[in-house]
mmCIF file of C-alpha atoms in Angstrom:
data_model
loop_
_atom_site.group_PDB
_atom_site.id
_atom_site.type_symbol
_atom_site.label_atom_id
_atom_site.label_comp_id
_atom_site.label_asym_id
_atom_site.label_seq_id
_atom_site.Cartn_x
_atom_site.Cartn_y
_atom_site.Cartn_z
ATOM 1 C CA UNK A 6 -11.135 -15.263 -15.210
ATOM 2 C CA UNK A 7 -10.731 -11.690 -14.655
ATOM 3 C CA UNK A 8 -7.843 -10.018 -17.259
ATOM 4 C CA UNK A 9 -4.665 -8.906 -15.562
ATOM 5 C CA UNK A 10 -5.035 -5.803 -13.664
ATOM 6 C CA UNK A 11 -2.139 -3.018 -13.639
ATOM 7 C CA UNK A 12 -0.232 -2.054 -11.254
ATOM 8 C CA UNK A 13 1.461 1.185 -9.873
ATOM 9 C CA UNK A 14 4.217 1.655 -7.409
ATOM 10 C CA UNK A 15 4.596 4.697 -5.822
ATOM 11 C CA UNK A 16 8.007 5.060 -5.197
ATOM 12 C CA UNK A 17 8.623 8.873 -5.172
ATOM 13 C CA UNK A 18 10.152 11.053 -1.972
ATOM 14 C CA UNK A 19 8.390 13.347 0.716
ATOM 15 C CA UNK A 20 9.692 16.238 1.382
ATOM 16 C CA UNK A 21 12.010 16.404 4.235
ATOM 17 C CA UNK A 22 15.080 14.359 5.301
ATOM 18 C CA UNK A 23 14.827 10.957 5.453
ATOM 19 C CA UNK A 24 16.458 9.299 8.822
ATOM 20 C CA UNK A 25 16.598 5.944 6.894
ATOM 21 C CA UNK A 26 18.580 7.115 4.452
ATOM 22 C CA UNK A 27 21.575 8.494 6.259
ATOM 23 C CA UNK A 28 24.585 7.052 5.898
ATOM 24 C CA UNK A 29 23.121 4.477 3.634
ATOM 25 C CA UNK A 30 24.656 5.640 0.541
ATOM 26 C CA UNK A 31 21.668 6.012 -1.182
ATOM 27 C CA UNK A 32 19.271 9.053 -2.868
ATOM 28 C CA UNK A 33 15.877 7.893 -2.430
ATOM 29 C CA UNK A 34 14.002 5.317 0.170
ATOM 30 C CA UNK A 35 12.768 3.163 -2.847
ATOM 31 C CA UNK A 36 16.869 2.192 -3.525
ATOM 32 C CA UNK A 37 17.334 1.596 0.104
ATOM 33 C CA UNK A 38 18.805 -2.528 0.190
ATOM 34 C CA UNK A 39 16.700 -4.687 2.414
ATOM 35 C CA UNK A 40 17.799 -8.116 2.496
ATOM 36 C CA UNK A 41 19.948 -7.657 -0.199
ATOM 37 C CA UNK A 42 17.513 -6.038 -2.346
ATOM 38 C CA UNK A 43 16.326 -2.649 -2.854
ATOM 39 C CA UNK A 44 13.215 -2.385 -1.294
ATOM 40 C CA UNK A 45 11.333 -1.492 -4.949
ATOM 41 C CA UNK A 46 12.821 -4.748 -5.817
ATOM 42 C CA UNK A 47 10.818 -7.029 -3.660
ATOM 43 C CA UNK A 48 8.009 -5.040 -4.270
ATOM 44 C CA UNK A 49 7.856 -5.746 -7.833
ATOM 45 C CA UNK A 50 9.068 -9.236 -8.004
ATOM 46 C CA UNK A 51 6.289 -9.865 -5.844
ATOM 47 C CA UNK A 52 4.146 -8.136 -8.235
ATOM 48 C CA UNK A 53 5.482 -10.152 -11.203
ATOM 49 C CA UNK A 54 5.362 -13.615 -9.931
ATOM 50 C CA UNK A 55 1.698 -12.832 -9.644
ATOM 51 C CA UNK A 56 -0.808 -14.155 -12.695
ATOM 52 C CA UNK A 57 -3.115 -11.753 -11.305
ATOM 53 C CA UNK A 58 -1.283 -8.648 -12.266
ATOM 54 C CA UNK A 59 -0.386 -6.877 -15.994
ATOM 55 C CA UNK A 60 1.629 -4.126 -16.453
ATOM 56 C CA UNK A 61 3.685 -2.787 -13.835
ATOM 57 C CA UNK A 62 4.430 1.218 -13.900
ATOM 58 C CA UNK A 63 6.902 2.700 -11.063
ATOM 59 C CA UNK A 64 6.086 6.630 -10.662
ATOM 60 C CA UNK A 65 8.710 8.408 -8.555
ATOM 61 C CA UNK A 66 10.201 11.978 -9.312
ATOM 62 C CA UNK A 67 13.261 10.721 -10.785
ATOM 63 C CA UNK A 68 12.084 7.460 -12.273
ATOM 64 C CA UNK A 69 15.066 7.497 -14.528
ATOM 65 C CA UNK A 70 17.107 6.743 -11.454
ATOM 66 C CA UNK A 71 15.223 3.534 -10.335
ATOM 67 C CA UNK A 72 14.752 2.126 -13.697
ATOM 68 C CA UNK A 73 18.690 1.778 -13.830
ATOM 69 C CA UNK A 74 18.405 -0.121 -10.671
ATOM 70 C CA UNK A 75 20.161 -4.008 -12.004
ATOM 71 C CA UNK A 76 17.703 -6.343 -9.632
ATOM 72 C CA UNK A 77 14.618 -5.065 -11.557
ATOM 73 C CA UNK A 78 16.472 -5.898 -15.340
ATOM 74 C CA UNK A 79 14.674 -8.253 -17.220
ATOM 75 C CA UNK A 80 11.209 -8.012 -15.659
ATOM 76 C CA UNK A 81 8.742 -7.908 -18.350
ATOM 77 C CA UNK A 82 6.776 -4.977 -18.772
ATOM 78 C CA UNK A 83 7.581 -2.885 -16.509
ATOM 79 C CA UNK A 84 7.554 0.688 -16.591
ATOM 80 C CA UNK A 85 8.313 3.949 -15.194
ATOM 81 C CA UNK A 86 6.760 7.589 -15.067
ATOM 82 C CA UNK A 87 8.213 10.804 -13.355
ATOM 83 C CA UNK A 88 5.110 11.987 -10.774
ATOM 84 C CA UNK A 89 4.568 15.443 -9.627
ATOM 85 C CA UNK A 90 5.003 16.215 -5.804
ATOM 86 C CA UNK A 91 1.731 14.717 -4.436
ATOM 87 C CA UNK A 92 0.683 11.267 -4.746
ATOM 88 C CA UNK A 93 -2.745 12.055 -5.004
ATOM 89 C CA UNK A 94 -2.303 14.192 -8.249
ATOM 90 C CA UNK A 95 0.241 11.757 -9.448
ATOM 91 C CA UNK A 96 -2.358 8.614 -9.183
ATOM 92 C CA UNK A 97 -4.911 10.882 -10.992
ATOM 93 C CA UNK A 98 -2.731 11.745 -14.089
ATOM 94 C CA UNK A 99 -1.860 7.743 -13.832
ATOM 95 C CA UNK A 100 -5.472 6.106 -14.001
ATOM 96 C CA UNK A 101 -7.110 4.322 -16.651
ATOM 97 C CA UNK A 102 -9.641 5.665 -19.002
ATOM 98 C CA UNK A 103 -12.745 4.453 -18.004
ATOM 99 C CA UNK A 104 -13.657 2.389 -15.352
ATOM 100 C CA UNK A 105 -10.848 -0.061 -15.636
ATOM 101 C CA UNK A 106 -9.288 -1.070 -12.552
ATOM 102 C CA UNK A 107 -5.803 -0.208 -10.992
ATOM 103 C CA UNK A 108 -4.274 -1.874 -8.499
ATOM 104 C CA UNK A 109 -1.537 0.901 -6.579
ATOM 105 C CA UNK A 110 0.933 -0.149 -3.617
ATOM 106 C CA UNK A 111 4.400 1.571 -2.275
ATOM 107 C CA UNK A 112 7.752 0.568 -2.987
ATOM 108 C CA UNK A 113 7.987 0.369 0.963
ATOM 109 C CA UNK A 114 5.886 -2.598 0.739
ATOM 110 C CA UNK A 115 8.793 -5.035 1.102
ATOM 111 C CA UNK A 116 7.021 -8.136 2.478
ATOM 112 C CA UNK A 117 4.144 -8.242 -0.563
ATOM 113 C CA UNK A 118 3.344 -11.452 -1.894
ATOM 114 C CA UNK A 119 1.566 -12.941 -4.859
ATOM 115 C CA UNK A 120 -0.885 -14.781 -1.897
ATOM 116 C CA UNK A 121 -1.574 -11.367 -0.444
ATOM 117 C CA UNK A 122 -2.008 -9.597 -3.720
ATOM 118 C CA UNK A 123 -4.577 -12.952 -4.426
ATOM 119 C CA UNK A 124 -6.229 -12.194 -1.381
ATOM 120 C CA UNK A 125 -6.934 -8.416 -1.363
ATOM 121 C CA UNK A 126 -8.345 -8.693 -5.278
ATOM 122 C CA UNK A 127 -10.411 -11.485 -4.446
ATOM 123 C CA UNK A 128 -12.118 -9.284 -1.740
ATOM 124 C CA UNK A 129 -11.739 -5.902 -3.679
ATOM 125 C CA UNK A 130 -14.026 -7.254 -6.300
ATOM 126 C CA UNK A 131 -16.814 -5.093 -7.313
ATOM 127 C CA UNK A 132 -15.900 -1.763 -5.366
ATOM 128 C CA UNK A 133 -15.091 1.301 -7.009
ATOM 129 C CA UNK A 134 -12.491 1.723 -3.710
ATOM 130 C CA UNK A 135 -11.324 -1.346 -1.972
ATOM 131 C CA UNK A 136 -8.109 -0.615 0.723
ATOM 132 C CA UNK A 137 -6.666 -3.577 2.190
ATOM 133 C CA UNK A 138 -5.811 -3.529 6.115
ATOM 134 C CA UNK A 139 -4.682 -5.804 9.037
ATOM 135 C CA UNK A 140 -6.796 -5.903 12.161
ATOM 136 C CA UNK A 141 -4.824 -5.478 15.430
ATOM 137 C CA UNK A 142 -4.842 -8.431 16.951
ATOM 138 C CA UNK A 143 -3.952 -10.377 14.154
ATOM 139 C CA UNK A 144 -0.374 -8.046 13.775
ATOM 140 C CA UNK A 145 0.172 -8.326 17.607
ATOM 141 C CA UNK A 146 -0.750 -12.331 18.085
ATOM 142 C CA UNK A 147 2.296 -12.540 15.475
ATOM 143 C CA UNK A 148 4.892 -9.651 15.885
ATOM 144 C CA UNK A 149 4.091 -8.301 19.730
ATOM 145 C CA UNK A 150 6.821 -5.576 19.015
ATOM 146 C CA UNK A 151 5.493 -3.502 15.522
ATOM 147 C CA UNK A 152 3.972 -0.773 16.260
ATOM 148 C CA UNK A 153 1.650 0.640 13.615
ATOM 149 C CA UNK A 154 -0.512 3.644 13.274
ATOM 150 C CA UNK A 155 -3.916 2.470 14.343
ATOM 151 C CA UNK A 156 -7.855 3.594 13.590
ATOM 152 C CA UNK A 157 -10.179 2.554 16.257
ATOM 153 C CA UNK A 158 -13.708 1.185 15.445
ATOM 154 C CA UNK A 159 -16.312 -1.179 16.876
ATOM 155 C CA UNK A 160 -14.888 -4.482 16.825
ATOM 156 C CA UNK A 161 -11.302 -3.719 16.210
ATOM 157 C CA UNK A 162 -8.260 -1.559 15.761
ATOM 158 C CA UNK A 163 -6.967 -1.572 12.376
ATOM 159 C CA UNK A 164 -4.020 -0.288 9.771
ATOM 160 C CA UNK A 165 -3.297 0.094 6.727
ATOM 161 C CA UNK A 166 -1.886 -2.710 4.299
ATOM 162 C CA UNK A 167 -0.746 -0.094 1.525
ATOM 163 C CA UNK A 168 -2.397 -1.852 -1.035
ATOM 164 C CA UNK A 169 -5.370 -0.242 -3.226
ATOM 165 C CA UNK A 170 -7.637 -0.882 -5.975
ATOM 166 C CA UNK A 171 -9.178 1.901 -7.580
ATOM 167 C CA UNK A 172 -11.685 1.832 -10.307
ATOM 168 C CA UNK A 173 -10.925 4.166 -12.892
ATOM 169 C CA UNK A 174 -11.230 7.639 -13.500
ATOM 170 C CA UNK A 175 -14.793 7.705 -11.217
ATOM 171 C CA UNK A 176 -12.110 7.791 -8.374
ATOM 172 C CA UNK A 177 -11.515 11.742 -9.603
ATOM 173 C CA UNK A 178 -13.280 13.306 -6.568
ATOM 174 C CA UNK A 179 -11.670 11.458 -4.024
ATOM 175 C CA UNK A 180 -8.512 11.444 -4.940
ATOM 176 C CA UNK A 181 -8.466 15.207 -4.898
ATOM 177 C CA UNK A 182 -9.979 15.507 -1.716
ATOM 178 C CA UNK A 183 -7.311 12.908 -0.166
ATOM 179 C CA UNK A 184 -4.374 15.011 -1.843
ATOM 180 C CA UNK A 185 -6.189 18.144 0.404
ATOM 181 C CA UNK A 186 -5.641 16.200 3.726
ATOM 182 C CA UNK A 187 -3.049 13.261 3.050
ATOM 183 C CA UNK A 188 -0.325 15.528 4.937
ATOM 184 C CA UNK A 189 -2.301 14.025 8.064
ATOM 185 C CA UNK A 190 -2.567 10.273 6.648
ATOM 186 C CA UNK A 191 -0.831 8.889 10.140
ATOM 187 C CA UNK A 192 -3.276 10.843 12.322
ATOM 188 C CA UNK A 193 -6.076 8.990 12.551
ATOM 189 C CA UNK A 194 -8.972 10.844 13.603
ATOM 190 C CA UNK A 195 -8.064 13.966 11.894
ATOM 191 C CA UNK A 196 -8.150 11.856 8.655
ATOM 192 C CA UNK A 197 -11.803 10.562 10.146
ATOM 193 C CA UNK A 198 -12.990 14.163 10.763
ATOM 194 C CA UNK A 199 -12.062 15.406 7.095
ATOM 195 C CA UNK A 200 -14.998 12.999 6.006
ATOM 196 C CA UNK A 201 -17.556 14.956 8.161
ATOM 197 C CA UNK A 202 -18.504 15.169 11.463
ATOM 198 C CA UNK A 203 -20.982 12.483 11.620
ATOM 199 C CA UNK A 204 -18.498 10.166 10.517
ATOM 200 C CA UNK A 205 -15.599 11.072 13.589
ATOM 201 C CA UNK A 206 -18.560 11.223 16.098
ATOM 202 C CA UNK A 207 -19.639 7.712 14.893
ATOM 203 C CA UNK A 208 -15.722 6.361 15.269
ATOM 204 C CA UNK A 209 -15.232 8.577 18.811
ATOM 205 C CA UNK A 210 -18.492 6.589 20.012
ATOM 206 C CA UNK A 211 -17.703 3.157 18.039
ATOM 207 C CA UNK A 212 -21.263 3.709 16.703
ATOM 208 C CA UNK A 213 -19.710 1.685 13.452
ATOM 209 C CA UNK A 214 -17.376 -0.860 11.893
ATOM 210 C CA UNK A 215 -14.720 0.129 9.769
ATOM 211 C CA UNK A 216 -16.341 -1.441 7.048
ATOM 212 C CA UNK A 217 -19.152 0.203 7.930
ATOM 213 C CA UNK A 218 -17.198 3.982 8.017
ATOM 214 C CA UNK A 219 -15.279 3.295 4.812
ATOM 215 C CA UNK A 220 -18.472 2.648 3.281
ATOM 216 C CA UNK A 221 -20.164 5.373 4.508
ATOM 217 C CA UNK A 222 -17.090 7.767 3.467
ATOM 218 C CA UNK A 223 -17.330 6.448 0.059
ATOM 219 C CA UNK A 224 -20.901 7.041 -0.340
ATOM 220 C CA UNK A 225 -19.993 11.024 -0.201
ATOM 221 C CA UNK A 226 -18.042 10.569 -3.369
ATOM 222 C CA UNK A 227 -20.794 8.377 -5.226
ATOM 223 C CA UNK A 228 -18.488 5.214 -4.641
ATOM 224 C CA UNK A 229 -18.659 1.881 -3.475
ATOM 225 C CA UNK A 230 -15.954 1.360 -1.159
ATOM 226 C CA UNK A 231 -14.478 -1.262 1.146
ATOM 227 C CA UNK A 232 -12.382 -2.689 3.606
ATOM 228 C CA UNK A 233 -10.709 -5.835 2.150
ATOM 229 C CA UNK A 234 -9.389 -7.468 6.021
ATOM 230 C CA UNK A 235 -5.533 -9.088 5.684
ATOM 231 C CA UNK A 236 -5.135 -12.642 7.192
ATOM 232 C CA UNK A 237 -1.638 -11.888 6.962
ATOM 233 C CA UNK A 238 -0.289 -9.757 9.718
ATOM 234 C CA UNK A 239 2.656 -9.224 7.376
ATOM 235 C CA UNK A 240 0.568 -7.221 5.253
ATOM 236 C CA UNK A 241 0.870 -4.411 7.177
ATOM 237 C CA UNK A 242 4.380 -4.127 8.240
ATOM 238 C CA UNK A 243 5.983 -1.399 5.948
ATOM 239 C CA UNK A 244 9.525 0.573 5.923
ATOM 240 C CA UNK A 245 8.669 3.248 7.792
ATOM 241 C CA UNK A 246 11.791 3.292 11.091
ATOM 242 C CA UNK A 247 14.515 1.730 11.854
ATOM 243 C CA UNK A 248 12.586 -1.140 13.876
ATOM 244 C CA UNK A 249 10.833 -1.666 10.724
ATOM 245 C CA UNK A 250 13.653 -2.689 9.116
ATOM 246 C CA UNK A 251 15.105 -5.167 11.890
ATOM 247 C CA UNK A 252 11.843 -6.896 11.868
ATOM 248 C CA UNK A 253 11.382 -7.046 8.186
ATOM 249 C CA UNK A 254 14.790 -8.915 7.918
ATOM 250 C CA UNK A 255 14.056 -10.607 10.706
ATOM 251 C CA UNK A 256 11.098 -12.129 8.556
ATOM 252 C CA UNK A 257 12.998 -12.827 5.583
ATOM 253 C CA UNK A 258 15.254 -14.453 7.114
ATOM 254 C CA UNK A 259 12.623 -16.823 8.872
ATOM 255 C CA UNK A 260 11.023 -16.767 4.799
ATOM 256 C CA UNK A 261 14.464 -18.186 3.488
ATOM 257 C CA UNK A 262 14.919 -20.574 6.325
ATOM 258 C CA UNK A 263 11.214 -22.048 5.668
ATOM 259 C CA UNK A 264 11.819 -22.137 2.023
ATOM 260 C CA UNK A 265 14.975 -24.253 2.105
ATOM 261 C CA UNK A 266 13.312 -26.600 4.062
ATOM 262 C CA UNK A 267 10.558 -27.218 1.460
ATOM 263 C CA UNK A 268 10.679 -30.476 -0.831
ATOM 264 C CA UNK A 269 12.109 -30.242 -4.255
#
């Protein structure tokens, strides 16, 4: 059995206003109450009822401010670390020596679970880079109305499950280059086209899988990386609007409904 493998949350601000946060009586996203809970709350409950997972470090700019949030007292060892302004220099100052592994997800992650987190480290194993994502059609058989940011490949449209494993400090390279261009993260093919032009031509022509162009985009850093697909369409339904939110409740509330009527 594989040792524990930490974890970070990034739970810091972007710049700019917020249109979550107004009128909700709160500073920063991670703090906003979902379901009763702060949003960083589910996140790392989810990460703690996992066996798979060690220590759990929350970066943000003003970590002093979450740590005093009540719903995460008394969840063992847990930490917290102010970042800098990008989250790509923030992760790099954060990695393990070595090659050890780090497992990194957002504090807008609300619907984790210990079966997801089970899922995407199962398939991560052996990559240097391993990023989970859900495949259209599995989001849309399940929740018609999310809309999601979407790259387009032979054989499927997928998006990101904001979950990552990274191993070690061999990730160097990349993460600088991604803190160069992750100002466009939700457009899709400018984020393709930053990786060369052979790589966008393949996706404009569906020449490749995504598996296939994540690869391939590792292979420019020296890495091994992959795409680790989610069987769980609620993988990739983050915090990100308003409609977000409705249909995040709306799934905890089918989550709580489901769990009372379980067997003792």
């Amino acid at each position: 059995m594989n040792a524990p493998i930490p974890a970070i949350v990034l739970a810091g601000s972007r710049p700019g206003p917020d249109p979550l946060l107004t009128g909700s009586g709160v500073s920063t996203k991670a703090l906003l109450p979902i379901a009763g809970q702060a949003m960083l709350v589910h996140v790392v409950k989810a990460l703690r009822a996992s066996p798979e997972v060690g220590a759990i470090t929350i970066l943000a700019q003003k970590s002093a401010e979450l740590a005093a949030e009540p719903g995460l007292a008394g969840l063992a060892d847990l930490h917290f670390a102010d970042s800098g302004q990008g989250i790509s220099s923030s992760l790099a100052a954060a990695l393990p020596p070595g090659d050890d592994p780090l497992l990194v997800t957002t504090a807008d992650n609300v619907l984790l679970t210990p079966t997801m987190i089970a899922e995407f480290l199962r398939g991560a194993e052996d990559s240097d880079v391993a990023v989970a994502m859900v495949e259209r059609d599995t989001l849309l058989a399940r929740y018609p109305q999310s809309k999601r940011t979407w790259l387009k490949f032979r054989g499927g449209w997928w998006s990101g499950a904001n979950m990552f494993r990274l191993r070690g400090r061999r990730v160097l390279p990349l993460l600088d280059f991604w803190g160069r261009i992750e100002r466009d993260r939700k457009k899709g093919l400018k984020i393709i086209a930053a990786f060369g032009p052979w790589l966008l031509i393949g996706a404009l022509l569906r020449l490749f899988t995504i598996q296939q162009g994540v690869a391939r985009a590792g292979l420019r850093f020296g890495l091994n990386a992959k795409v680790v697909p989610m069987s769980e369409p609620e993988a990739c339904i983050d915090a990100d609007k308003p409609a977000d939110i409705e249909l995040i409740e709306a799934i905890f509330a089918a989550r709580r409904e489901a769990a009372i009527g379980q067997p003792l």
